[in-house]
Coordinates of C-alpha atoms in Angstrom, one line a residue:
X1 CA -28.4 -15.2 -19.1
X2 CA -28.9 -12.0 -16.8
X3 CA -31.7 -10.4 -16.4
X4 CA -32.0 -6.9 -17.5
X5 CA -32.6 -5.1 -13.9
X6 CA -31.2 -5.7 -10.4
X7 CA -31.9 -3.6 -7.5
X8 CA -28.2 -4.4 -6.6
X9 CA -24.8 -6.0 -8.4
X10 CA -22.2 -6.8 -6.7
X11 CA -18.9 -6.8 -8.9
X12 CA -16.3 -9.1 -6.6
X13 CA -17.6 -12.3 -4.4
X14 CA -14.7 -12.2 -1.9
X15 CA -15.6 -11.5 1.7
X16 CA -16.4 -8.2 1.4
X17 CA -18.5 -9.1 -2.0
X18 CA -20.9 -12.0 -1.0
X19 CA -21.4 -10.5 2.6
X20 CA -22.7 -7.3 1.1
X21 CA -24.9 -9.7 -1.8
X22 CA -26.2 -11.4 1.1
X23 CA -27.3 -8.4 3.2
X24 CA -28.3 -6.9 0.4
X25 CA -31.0 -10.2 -0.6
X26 CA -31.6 -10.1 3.4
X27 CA -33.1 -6.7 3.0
X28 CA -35.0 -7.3 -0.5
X29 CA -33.5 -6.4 -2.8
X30 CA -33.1 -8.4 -6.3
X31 CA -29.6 -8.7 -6.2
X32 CA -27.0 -10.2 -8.2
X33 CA -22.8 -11.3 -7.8
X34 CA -20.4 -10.8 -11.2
X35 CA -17.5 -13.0 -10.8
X36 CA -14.7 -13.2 -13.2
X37 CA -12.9 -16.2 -11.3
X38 CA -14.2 -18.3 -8.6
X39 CA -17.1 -17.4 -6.1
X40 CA -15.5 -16.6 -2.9
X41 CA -12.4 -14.3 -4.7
X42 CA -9.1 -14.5 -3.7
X43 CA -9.1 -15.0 0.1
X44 CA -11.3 -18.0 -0.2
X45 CA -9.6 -19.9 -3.1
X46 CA -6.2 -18.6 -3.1
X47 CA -5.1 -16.1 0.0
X48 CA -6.3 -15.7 3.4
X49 CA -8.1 -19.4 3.9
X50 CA -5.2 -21.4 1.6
X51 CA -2.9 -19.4 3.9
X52 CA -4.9 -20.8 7.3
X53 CA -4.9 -24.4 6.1
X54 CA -1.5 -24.6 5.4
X55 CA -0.6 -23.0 8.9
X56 CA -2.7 -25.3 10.6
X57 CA -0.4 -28.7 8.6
X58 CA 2.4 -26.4 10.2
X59 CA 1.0 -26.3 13.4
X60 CA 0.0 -30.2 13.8
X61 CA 3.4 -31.0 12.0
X62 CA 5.2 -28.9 14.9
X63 CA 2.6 -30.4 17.3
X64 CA 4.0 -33.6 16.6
X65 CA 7.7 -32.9 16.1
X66 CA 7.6 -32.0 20.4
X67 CA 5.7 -34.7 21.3
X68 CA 8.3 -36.0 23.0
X69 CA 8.1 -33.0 25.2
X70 CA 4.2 -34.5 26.4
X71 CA 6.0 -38.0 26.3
X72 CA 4.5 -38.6 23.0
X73 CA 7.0 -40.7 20.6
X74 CA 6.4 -40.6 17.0
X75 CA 8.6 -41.9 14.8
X76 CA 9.7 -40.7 11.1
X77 CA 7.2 -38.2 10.6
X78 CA 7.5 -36.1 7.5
X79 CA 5.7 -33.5 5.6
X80 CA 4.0 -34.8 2.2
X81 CA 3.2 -31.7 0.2
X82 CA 0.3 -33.2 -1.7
X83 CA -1.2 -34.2 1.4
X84 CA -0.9 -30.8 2.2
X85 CA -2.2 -29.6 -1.2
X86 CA -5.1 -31.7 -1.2
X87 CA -6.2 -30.6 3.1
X88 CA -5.8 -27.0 1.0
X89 CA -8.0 -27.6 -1.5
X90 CA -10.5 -29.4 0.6
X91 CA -10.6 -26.6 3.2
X92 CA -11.5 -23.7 0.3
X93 CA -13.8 -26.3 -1.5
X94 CA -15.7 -26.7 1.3
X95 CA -16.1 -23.2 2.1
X96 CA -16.4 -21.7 -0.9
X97 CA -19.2 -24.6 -1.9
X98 CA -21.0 -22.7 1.3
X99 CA -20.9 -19.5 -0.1
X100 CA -22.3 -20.6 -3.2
X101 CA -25.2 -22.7 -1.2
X102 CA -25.7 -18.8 0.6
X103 CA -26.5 -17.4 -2.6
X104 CA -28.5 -19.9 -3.5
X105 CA -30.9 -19.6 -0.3
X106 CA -30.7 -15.7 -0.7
X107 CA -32.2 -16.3 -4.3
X108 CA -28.8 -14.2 -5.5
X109 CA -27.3 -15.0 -8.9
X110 CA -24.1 -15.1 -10.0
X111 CA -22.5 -13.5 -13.5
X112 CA -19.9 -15.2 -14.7
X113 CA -17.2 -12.5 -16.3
X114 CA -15.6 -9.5 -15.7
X115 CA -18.0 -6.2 -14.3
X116 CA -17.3 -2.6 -15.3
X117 CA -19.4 0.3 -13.7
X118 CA -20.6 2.8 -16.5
X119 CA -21.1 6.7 -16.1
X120 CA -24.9 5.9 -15.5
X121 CA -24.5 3.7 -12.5
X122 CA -25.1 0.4 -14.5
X123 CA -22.9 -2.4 -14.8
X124 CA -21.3 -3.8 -18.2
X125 CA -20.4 -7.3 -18.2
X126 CA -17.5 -8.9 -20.8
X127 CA -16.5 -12.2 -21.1
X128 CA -19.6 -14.6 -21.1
X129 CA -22.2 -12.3 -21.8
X130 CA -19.4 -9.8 -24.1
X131 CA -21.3 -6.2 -24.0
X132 CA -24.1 -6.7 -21.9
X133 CA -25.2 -3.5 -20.0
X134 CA -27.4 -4.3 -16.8
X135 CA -29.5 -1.7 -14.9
X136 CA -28.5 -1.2 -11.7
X137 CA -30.2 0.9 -8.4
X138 CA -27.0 0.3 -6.4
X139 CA -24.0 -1.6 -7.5
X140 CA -21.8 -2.2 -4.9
X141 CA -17.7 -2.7 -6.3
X142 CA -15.0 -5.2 -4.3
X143 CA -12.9 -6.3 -6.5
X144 CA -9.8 -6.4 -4.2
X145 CA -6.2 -5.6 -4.8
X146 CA -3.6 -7.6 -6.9
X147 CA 0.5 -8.8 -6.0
X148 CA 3.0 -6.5 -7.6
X149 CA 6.0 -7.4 -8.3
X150 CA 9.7 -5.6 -6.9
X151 CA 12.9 -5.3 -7.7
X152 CA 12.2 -5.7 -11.9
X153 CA 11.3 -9.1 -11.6
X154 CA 7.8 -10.6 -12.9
X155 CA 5.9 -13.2 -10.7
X156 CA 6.3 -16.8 -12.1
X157 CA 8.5 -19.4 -12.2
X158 CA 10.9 -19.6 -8.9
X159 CA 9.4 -16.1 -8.1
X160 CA 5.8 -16.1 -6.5
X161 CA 3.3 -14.0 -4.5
X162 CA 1.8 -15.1 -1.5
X163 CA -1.4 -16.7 -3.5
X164 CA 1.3 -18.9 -5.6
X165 CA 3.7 -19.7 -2.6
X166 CA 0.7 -21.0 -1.0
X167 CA -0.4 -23.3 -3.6
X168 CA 3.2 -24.8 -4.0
X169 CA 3.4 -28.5 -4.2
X170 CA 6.8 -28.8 -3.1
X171 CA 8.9 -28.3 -0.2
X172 CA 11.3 -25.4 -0.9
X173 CA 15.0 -26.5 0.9
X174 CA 15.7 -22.4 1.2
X175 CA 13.0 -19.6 1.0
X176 CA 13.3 -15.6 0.7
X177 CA 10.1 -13.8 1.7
X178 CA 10.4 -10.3 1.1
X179 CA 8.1 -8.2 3.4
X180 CA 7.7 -9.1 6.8
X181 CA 3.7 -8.1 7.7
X182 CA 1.5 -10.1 7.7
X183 CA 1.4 -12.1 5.2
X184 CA 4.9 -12.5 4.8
X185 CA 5.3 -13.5 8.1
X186 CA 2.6 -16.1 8.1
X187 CA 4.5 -17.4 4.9
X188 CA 7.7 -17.3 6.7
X189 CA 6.7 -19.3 9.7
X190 CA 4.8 -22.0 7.8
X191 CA 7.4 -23.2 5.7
X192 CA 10.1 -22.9 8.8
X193 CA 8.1 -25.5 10.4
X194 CA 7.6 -27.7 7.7
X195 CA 11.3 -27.9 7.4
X196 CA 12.2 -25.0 4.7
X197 CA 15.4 -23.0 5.9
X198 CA 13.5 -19.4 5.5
X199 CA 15.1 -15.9 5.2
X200 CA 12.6 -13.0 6.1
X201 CA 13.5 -9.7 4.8
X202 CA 11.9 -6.4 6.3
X203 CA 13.1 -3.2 4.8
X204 CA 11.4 -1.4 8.2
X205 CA 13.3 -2.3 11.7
X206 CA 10.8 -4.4 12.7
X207 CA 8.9 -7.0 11.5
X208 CA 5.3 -6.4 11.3
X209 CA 5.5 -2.7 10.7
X210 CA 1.9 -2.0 11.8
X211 CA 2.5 -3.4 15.8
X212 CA 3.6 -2.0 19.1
X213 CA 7.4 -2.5 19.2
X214 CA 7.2 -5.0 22.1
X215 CA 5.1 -6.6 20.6
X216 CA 7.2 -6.8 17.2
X217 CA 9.9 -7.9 19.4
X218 CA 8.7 -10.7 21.1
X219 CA 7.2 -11.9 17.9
X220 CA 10.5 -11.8 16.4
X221 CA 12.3 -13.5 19.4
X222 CA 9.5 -16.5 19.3
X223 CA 9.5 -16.6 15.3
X224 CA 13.3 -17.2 14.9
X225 CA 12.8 -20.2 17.7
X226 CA 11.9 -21.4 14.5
X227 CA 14.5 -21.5 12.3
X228 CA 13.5 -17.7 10.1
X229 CA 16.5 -16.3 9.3
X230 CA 15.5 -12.4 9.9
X231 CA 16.6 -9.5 8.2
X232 CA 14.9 -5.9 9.2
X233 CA 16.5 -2.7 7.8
X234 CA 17.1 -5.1 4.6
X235 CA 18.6 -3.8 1.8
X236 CA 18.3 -5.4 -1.4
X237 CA 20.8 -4.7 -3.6
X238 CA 19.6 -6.8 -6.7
X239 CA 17.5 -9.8 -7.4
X240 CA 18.0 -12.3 -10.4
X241 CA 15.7 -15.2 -11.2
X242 CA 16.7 -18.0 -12.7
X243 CA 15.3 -21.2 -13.7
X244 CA 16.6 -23.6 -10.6
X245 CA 16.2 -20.5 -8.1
X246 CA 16.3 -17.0 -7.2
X247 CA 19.9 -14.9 -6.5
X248 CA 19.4 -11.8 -3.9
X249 CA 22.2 -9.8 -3.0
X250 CA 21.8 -8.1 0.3
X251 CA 24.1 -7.1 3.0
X252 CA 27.2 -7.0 0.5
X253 CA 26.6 -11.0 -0.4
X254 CA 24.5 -13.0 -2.8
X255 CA 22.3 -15.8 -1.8
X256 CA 20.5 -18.3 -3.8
X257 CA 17.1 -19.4 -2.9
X258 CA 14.9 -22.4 -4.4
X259 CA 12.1 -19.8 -4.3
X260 CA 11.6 -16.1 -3.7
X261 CA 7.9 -14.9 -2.2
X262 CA 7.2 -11.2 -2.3
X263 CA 4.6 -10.2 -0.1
X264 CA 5.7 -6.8 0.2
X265 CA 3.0 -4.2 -1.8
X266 CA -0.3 -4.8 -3.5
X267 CA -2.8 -2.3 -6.2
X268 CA -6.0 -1.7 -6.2
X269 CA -8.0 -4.5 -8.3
X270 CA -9.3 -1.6 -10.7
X271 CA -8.3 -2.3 -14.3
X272 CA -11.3 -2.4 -16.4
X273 CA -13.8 -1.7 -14.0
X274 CA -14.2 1.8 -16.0
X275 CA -13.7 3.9 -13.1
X276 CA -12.4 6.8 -15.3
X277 CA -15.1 6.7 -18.2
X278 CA -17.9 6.2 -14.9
X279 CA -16.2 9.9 -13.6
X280 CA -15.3 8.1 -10.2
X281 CA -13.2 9.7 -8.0
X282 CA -9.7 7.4 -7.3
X283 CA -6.6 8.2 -5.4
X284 CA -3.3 8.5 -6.7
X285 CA -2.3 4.9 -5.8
X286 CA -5.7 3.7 -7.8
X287 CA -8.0 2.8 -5.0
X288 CA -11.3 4.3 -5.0
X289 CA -12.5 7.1 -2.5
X290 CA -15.4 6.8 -0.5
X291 CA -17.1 8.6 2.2
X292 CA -18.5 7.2 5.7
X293 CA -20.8 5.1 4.1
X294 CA -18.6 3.8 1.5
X295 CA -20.2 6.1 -1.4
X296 CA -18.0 6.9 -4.0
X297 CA -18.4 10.1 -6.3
X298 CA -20.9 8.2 -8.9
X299 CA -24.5 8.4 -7.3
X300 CA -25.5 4.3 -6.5
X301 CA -22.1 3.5 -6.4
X302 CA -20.4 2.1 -3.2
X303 CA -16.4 0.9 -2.7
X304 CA -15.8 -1.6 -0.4
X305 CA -12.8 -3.7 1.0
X306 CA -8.8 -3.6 0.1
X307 CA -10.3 -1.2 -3.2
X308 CA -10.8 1.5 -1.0
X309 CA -8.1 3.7 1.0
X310 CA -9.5 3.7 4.2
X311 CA -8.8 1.3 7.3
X312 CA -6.4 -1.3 7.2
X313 CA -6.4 -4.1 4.5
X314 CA -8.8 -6.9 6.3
X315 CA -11.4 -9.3 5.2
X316 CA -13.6 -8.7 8.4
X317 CA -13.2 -4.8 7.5
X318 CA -14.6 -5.6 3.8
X319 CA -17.4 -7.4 5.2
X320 CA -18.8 -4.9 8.0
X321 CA -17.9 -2.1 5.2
X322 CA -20.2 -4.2 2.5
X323 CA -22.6 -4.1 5.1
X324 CA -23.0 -0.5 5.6
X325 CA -22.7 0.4 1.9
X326 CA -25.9 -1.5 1.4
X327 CA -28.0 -0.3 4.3
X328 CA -27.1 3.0 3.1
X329 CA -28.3 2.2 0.1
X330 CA -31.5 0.9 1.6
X331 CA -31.9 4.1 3.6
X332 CA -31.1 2.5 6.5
X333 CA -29.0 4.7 9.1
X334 CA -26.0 2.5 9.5
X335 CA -22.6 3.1 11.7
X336 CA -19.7 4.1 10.1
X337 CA -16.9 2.1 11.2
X338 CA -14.4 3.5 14.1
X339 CA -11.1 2.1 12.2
X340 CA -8.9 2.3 14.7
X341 CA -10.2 -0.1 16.6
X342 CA -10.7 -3.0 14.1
X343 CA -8.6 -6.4 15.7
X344 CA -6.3 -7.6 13.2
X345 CA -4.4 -10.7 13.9
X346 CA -1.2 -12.6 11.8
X347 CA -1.6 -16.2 11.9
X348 CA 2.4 -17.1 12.4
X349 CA 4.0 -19.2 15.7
X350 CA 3.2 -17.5 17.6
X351 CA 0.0 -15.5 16.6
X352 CA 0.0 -11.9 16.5
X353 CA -3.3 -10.0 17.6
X354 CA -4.1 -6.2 18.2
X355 CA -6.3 -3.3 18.3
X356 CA -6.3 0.4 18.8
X357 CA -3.1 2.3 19.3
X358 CA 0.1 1.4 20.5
X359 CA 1.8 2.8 23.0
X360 CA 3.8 5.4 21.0
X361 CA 0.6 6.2 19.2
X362 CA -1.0 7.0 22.2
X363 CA 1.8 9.0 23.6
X364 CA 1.9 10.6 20.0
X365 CA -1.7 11.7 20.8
X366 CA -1.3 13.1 24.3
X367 CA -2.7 10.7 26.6
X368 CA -1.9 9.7 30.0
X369 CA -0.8 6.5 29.4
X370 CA -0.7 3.9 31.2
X371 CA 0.5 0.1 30.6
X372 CA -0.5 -3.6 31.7
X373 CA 1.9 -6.4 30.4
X374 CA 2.8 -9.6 31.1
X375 CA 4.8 -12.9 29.7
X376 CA 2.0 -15.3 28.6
X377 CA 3.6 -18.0 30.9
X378 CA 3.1 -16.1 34.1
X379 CA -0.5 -18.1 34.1
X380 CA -1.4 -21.4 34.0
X381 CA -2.8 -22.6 30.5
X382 CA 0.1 -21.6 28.9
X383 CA 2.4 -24.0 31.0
X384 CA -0.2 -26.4 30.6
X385 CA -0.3 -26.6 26.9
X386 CA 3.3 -26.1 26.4
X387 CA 2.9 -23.0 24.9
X388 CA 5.0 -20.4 27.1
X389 CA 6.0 -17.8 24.2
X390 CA 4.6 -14.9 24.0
X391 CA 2.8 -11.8 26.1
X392 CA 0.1 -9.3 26.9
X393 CA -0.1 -5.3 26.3
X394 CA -2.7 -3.2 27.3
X395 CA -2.5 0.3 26.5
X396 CA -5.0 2.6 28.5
X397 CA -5.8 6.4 29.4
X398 CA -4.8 6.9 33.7
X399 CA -7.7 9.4 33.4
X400 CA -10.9 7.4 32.9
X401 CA -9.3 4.0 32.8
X402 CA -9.7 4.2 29.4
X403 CA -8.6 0.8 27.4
X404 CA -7.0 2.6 24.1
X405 CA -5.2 -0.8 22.8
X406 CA -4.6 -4.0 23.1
X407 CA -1.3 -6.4 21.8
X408 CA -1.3 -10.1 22.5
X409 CA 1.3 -12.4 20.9
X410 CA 0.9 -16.0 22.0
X411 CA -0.7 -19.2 20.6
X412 CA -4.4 -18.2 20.9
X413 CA -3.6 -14.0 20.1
X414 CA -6.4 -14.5 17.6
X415 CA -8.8 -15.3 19.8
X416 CA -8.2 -13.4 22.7
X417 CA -8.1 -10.0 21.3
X418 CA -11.8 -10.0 20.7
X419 CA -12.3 -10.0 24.7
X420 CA -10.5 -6.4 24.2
X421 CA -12.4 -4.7 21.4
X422 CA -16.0 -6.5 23.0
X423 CA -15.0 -4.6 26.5
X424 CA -13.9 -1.1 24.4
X425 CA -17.0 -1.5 22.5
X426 CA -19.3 -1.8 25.6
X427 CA -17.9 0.9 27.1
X428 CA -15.9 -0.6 29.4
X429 CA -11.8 -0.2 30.5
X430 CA -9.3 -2.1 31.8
X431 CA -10.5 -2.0 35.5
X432 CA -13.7 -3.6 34.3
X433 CA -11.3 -6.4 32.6
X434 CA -9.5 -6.7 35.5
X435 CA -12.3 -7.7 37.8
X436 CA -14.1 -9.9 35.5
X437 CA -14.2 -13.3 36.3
X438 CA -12.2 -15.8 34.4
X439 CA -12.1 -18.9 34.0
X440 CA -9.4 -20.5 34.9
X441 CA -6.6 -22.4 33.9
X442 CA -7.4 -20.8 30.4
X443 CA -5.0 -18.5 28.1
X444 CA -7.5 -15.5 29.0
X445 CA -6.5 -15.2 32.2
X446 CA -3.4 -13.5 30.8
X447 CA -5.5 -10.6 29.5
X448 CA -7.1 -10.4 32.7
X449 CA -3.4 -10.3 34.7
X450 CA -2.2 -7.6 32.2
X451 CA -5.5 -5.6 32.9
X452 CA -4.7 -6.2 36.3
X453 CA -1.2 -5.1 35.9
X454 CA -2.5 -1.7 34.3
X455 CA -4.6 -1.1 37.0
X456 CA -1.9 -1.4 40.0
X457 CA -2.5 -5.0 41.4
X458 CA -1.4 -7.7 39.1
X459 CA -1.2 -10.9 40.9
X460 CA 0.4 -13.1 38.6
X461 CA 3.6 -11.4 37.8

């Protein structure tokens, strides 16, 4: 059973959630974690790490199918989906089993069933302990968003949201995936290379909306390398499940699919939480608003993660945002965070990474701008590793040499950025990237070329 007090609940034990427990017990307070699924939420056990385990079989699987290209023979290699499902389920086992041994050393407990906030800044718990009211100093709320569904269709069956497409157990011979951000693309170029003949459908003219248009581009070019059929500026003119597939008609014809996975729109976790009865402030679309620190209208309640309008829609963001909400509520004096520059990164073939503004948005706000890019191939690692697709984009200020973005598409996108955001963060620009030293043959000396290239001496290129 709970105990009656906690100096802070935290309702939702996703990224955002256990980071902000954890903090919270770091700083001593008594602290407690209601769950109504499974500790670790839905990026742990059904979204952003299923979706990274099932990439990487992609990525070995393709890894293998060029072998020949490293004069590597294999022969008859296929892709056994409960192989797959099992590497899945091993990966969020294993990492969620960690989170649970973090609580454990924190001395945090976890509340099994559903959390509500009431008007006095306590928490009521349901299911297991039905009607319970605990006292609360601070409760913290990162519960998430949920799929929604298009197109009057309901999710189940042939049809599927990202968290169900990536627990599939079979190989789909065709696959629509509506939305083409993120997630969608990651969805798209997983089952392409596992052998699925994919359809990406984008009502926007480019694939992932939210990135420079180069960089859109090339990602485009290097994605449909791999077999994904893509549609921007898709129209869909209707959509009818049935019970051996899923019929879309867009463009004037009708296609049939094995499966349909709409990743295109998501709501705010919020039903029952009692925002309304609490007197918390929301936003039209349901989300929850919050100031700076992540304070909400209701005095000891904070908003965290994908709940909350602000910045983009990012486990990392959730985290450094349950952070702050609980120094503040420790009376520390904590950063707020500069959203615009926040790296995000899309886990297709090739990655996608980027911060800051791109180069329209930085015309759009009146800079001088100036621009560093180059093919990932013009250095060596790239060649090496047989991973030539791709390219660099910096996006700075002429004035100060300011560094104002950065937009890396290639293999290791995910990885690199973060050289970017450290240098912004520290005050430094892209003449500073240019001349530091590195190490070489890597895939980081292509950031350095395309600082190089900003700054009016690439060498490489």
């Amino acid at each position: 059973m709970p105990e009656s007090k906690y100096d802070c609940i935290v309702i939702g034990s996703g990224p955002g959630g256990y980071v902000a427990a954890i903090r919270a017990a770091q700083l001593g307070m008594k602290t407690a974690v209601v769950e109504k699924d499974a500790v670790g939420g839905r990026c742990l056990n059904y979204a952003c790490i299923p979706a990274k385990a099932v990439l990487r079989v992609a990525e070995v699987f393709a890894d293998i199918e060029h072998g020949k290209d490293f004069g590597i023979s294999v022969k008859d290699a296929k892709v056994d989906m409960k192989g797959v499902s099992a590497h899945r389920q091993q990966v969020v086992k294993t990492l969620t089993d960690g989170v649970g041994f973090l609580f454990k050393k924190n001395k945090i407990e976890v509340i099994e069933g559903h959390g509500s906030v009431t008007d006095d800044g306590n928490v009521k718990i349901g299911g297991q302990f039905d009607g319970t009211e605990i006292e609360a100093n601070t409760v913290i709320l990162a519960t998430g968003t949920v799929p929604k569904p298009l197109l009057g269709l309901q999710f189940g069956g042939r049809v599927l949201g990202t968290e169900t497409g990536w627990a599939l157990e079979e190989l789909p011979g065709t696959l629509a995936v509506i939305g083409a951000g993120a997630s969608g693309t990651e969805v798209a170029s997983a089952f392409a290379r596992l052998g699925s003949k994919v359809t990406l459908l984008e009502a926007l003219p480019q694939i992932l909306p939210l990135e420079d248009a180069d960089i859109a581009r090339t990602a485009a070019r290097e994605i449909a390398k791999d077999g994904v059929e893509i549609v921007t500026s898709a129209n869909i003119e209707g959509a009818e499940a049935k019970d051996d597939g899923v019929e879309l008609t867009f463009g004037g014809d009708t296609k049939k699919f094995d499966y349909l996975v709409i990743c295109a729109g998501r709501a705010a976790d919020a039903e029952g939480l009692g925002l309304a009865e609490a007197g918390i402030k929301t936003a039209e679309n349901g989300q929850v608003e919050v100031d700076e620190r992540m304070r909400t209208s209701l005095k000891g309640v904070y908003a965290i993660g994908d709940l909350v309008p602000v910045g983009p829609a990012l486990a990392h963001k959730a985290s450094d945002e349950g952070i702050i909400a609980v120094e503040d509520a420790a009376g520390l004096d904590p950063h707020p965070l500069d959203y615009d520059y926040i790296p995000s990164a899309t886990f297709c073939h090739p990655q996608v990474a980027s911060f800051g503004l791109t180069e329209q948005q930085a015309k759009d706000a009146g800079h001088d701008v100036i621009v560093g890019k180059i093919p990932i191939g013009a250095v060596g690692a790239p060649v090496v590793y047989g991973d030539r697709g791709g390219m660099v984009k910096l996006v700075g200020d002429k004035q100060y040499g300011e560094l104002l973005g950065g937009h890396i598409v290639c293999t290791k996108a995910a990885d690199l950025i973060q050289e970017l955001v450290n240098a912004r963060d520290l005050e430094g620009g892209y003449p500073e990237v240019a001349r530091i030293v590195h190490a070489h043959p890597t895939f980081s000396e292509a950031v350095m070329e395309a600082a190089r290239a900003a700054d009016g001496w690439l060498i490489h290129g």
